[in-house]
């Protein structure tokens, strides 16, 4: 057996163990199949991105990308035979053929991946199924599978946005004896900071952008329209998202989702905007991985993607990091630009008990 990955992320604070799940509990696992042509892909990304290269701007279609990096026939046959040998038939692939999403009972998953043991964890109203133990794959599979998603990673947590500025802005409040003030950053503030005038808006019909939301963070079209009515009077803008990919909930709008949508449409004003909503509604699903699969399965996508999501880099396996980096190269080869927030805490810090504190980079912003 070949162990995968080498270490397991500890259960994050706030999550409570609620016991082992039943053998028949339905799981959804993602198998990242070994790709071909990744060295060639890296060279091609540099070529199409370098203005000095004769290949500059000659991006690949999704089908051309598939032909470059699709797993070998041996990999596809070996993995499918392994899954079918354990009775796993409910699988779907992506256009690039390098991911498989499969559903199976927990008992089947534990036989398929020796060492794995699936338990339920809860935090407030949220519930997840993860394995606290490392898994292994047969030696003959090690060269064909990069990693299996849906076992170990807990969703990244966002720090609550501080509202200290709102308290400071209350009438009569002073700081240091000076006049009252607040630190609200409205679209006009950002546009002024970046020297954008009323004419700096999208004008070409093929301009397009998107943001990605995770963990049942939703926006509301009505909130967006009201926001633009309040803050968009000085520039041409759109007041509706053109397309939502995924599940869009009807409950209370999320602060994170609203912030992302309203400000990308204020800075990238008058540009067609999509929202990718990756709720992570299945207990064993990893929403960030689900978003990457969407990119590998859609031939027509917005050109710019803004993502406010990240994990502590030291919590991730090397196999996962390397594979996600290849996913970003796939996007770049198609001409997509992907921007990641650097996090709420700057460089971040890992506090070591009784020792020296160290920097803690956030992935994927650290790439």
Steps between C-alpha positions, in 0.01 A plus 500: 500500500610857428397750771325818376553768620791499744321683779152583617372844592396518867134571569475883506378676815124523530421170328359230729530128436152345473594136447566263216250496215298194402646261237226589254547878523536652153836666426626703207874469432711671233784310337772718345646289220864537397529736203733486204680792339532721808854608407380596154206681659736711713701598191185587310366721782821704493486527120138618474555746789825661377453794259842420351394146405364424151230296679385793713123505536448170316304335778368145494139394476376260765516218247860583405590510869338160549709350222816636663452389862242219497611192696645212306279211391685282753410741783135518399465124463688418822300742713162401352578130545597564864178689570278252320671214684365653822154549355538875440296581189351844575779721364518808280800654326587845368584610147874479568454143635741560789243495782242241600220572746356181645225424750509191717407371846748569781574128535605484135720810537677348801571178308614699197734722706648290784566703813218747439225507762211741454361704789254785536606843630265785584540872552183692578251407229767359269588133468790337315624147444878456501759234579731582794741232377722486190404279209699280264455384142636175351857525371384445143277812533764733647628618161149566373333698782630832636261517795145424609290800609219492752688324781707741707469870425266710709364818338702814551346738753461869440565752777198714578528847349559759770235766544710719728482776235122509535522564873758772444269666249214536746409864572687646795769234509855630490841343496784693659286812530477542122202508270289188450592292196451157350705275278228386261652419161233567241539452123580870457794462740648206309445657162669820613791306649559327167456824300185374331267756346141464391629392161699206639232235449460197282409591143577188295234229470749218569612644838403252770579422862390266778535440870471172687308442824528205736329340799147625439602865469238658274429845360162650412429674170275751681781592742737552208251727323453709817877521554551631147219750544672634813863493389513469120371836387841628388577224249319282245421165659288189491259414780457128438726197486460344155541138604522293817675164461404259777253520786376846592323495836199713586581561867677792657771654283855433619729790587795345314301421186335842490834677546667303220222548247432867572864606488611302197207660314598845630869475412444300183196713422261439212650155436305176463537312829444139604490350847618144566314376807669196655290430804663174613154366572610136491666406829808348339541763228791746492357821352832644378573175315147510355574847358817373332300218341254753361787683327609169344152431369384829343615605154373859534610693809553861610853627441570619857420313823529651847503260796495581872601160633810343648647232723803505726768372265659279766169313542503366144679198353769551238301288254200729539708820466675380186180383337313825571793691349453297181130591505599867500734440207209340315299817556788722386547297183138581413559872554329523838628731774439380858548740793511380861455710811813511714298449819384715789818467706782609272777241496335307779673344797522152648550515874729224621469413867831559677679580176543762230189610316513451124330651197196306377428564131150459362453274197435565213591868548853385594554357154 
